[in-house]
PDB file of C-alpha atoms in Angstrom:
ATOM      1  CA  MET O  14       0.000   0.000   0.000  1.00 54.00           C
ATOM      2  CA  GLU O  15       2.747   2.475   0.871  1.00 76.00           C
ATOM      3  CA  ASP O  16       4.558   1.838  -2.408  1.00 80.00           C
ATOM      4  CA  SER O  17       1.366   2.572  -4.322  1.00 92.00           C
ATOM      5  CA  GLU O  18       0.791   5.785  -2.345  1.00 89.00           C
ATOM      6  CA  GLU O  19       4.361   6.911  -3.053  1.00 91.00           C
ATOM      7  CA  LYS O  20       3.854   6.328  -6.776  1.00 92.00           C
ATOM      8  CA  ILE O  21       0.707   8.430  -6.721  1.00 91.00           C
ATOM      9  CA  LEU O  22       2.471  11.243  -4.878  1.00 91.00           C
ATOM     10  CA  LEU O  23       5.306  11.179  -7.428  1.00 92.00           C
ATOM     11  CA  ARG O  24       2.821  11.448 -10.278  1.00 92.00           C
ATOM     12  CA  ILE O  25       1.062  14.371  -8.579  1.00 92.00           C
ATOM     13  CA  GLU O  26       4.437  16.052  -8.158  1.00 94.00           C
ATOM     14  CA  LYS O  27       5.137  15.630 -11.889  1.00 95.00           C
ATOM     15  CA  VAL O  28       1.822  17.296 -12.746  1.00 95.00           C
ATOM     16  CA  ALA O  29       2.538  20.178 -10.360  1.00 96.00           C
ATOM     17  CA  ASN O  30       6.055  20.651 -11.719  1.00 96.00           C
ATOM     18  CA  LYS O  31       4.789  20.684 -15.281  1.00 97.00           C
ATOM     19  CA  ILE O  32       2.241  23.388 -14.433  1.00 97.00           C
ATOM     20  CA  LYS O  33       4.968  25.405 -12.729  1.00 97.00           C
ATOM     21  CA  GLN O  34       7.208  25.016 -15.792  1.00 97.00           C
ATOM     22  CA  LEU O  35       4.426  26.209 -18.098  1.00 97.00           C
ATOM     23  CA  ARG O  36       4.161  29.379 -16.011  1.00 97.00           C
ATOM     24  CA  LYS O  37       7.916  29.938 -16.105  1.00 98.00           C
ATOM     25  CA  ASP O  38       7.998  29.299 -19.868  1.00 97.00           C
ATOM     26  CA  LYS O  39       5.407  32.060 -20.211  1.00 96.00           C
ATOM     27  CA  GLY O  40       7.884  34.429 -18.525  1.00 97.00           C
ATOM     28  CA  TYR O  41       6.427  34.636 -15.029  1.00 97.00           C
ATOM     29  CA  THR O  42       8.977  34.270 -12.244  1.00 96.00           C
ATOM     30  CA  SER O  43       6.398  34.154  -9.455  1.00 96.00           C
ATOM     31  CA  PHE O  44       3.147  32.307  -9.126  1.00 96.00           C
ATOM     32  CA  GLN O  45       1.602  35.404  -7.526  1.00 97.00           C
ATOM     33  CA  SER O  46       2.062  37.603 -10.581  1.00 97.00           C
ATOM     34  CA  PHE O  47       0.773  34.852 -12.873  1.00 97.00           C
ATOM     35  CA  ALA O  48      -2.299  34.279 -10.705  1.00 96.00           C
ATOM     36  CA  PHE O  49      -2.984  38.019 -10.482  1.00 96.00           C
ATOM     37  CA  GLU O  50      -2.609  38.517 -14.251  1.00 96.00           C
ATOM     38  CA  TYR O  51      -5.063  35.711 -15.036  1.00 96.00           C
ATOM     39  CA  GLU O  52      -7.468  36.443 -12.172  1.00 94.00           C
ATOM     40  CA  LEU O  53      -6.797  33.184 -10.349  1.00 93.00           C
ATOM     41  CA  ASN O  54      -6.937  32.897  -6.596  1.00 92.00           C
ATOM     42  CA  ARG O  55      -3.274  33.127  -5.503  1.00 94.00           C
ATOM     43  CA  VAL O  56      -3.588  30.583  -2.696  1.00 93.00           C
ATOM     44  CA  GLN O  57      -5.403  28.136  -4.935  1.00 91.00           C
ATOM     45  CA  TYR O  58      -2.803  28.549  -7.654  1.00 95.00           C
ATOM     46  CA  TRP O  59       0.010  28.012  -5.133  1.00 95.00           C
ATOM     47  CA  ARG O  60      -1.680  24.758  -4.116  1.00 93.00           C
ATOM     48  CA  ILE O  61      -1.762  23.658  -7.741  1.00 94.00           C
ATOM     49  CA  GLU O  62       1.956  24.272  -8.220  1.00 95.00           C
ATOM     50  CA  SER O  63       2.655  22.590  -4.883  1.00 95.00           C
ATOM     51  CA  GLY O  64       0.762  19.443  -5.835  1.00 92.00           C
ATOM     52  CA  LYS O  65      -1.973  20.035  -3.305  1.00 91.00           C
ATOM     53  CA  ASN O  66      -5.694  19.812  -3.931  1.00 79.00           C
ATOM     54  CA  ILE O  67      -6.516  20.448  -7.603  1.00 85.00           C
ATOM     55  CA  THR O  68      -9.813  19.898  -9.363  1.00 88.00           C
ATOM     56  CA  LEU O  69     -10.219  18.978 -13.006  1.00 91.00           C
ATOM     57  CA  LYS O  70     -12.092  22.234 -13.529  1.00 91.00           C
ATOM     58  CA  THR O  71      -9.130  24.239 -12.242  1.00 90.00           C
ATOM     59  CA  LEU O  72      -6.648  22.177 -14.243  1.00 92.00           C
ATOM     60  CA  ILE O  73      -8.622  22.776 -17.435  1.00 95.00           C
ATOM     61  CA  LYS O  74      -8.809  26.506 -16.675  1.00 94.00           C
ATOM     62  CA  VAL O  75      -5.025  26.686 -16.212  1.00 96.00           C
ATOM     63  CA  LEU O  76      -4.395  24.659 -19.372  1.00 97.00           C
ATOM     64  CA  ASP O  77      -6.749  26.946 -21.307  1.00 97.00           C
ATOM     65  CA  ILE O  78      -4.628  29.915 -20.197  1.00 97.00           C
ATOM     66  CA  HIS O  79      -1.589  28.148 -21.637  1.00 96.00           C
ATOM     67  CA  LYS O  80      -3.540  27.069 -24.731  1.00 97.00           C
ATOM     68  CA  ILE O  81      -2.653  23.429 -24.194  1.00 96.00           C
ATOM     69  CA  SER O  82      -4.985  20.438 -24.375  1.00 96.00           C
ATOM     70  CA  LEU O  83      -5.327  17.783 -21.709  1.00 95.00           C
ATOM     71  CA  GLU O  84      -3.871  15.275 -24.141  1.00 96.00           C
ATOM     72  CA  ASP O  85      -0.796  17.377 -24.812  1.00 96.00           C
ATOM     73  CA  PHE O  86      -0.346  18.185 -21.139  1.00 96.00           C
ATOM     74  CA  PHE O  87      -0.350  14.554 -20.055  1.00 94.00           C
ATOM     75  CA  LYS O  88       1.831  13.402 -22.933  1.00 93.00           C
ATOM     76  CA  ASN O  89       5.183  12.131 -21.582  1.00 85.00           C
ATOM     77  CA  LEU O  90       4.131  12.346 -17.932  1.00 83.00           C
TER      78      LEU O  90
END
């Protein structure tokens, strides 16, 4: 059970890191300025980049900002 939980946590971390990298690739050095620019709740966005609670609705909203599909986002993850 623990091994399975660790694998899940690693996958969540990969998703969070990819979202963070998308922000950085867009030229934003801080999550606060990105969240402010796109009218996202700063605490919620921090949770996303930290691999904390994220809903599919929020993920889709963030991917829409980056103009990337779910398929492309999850490719190579």
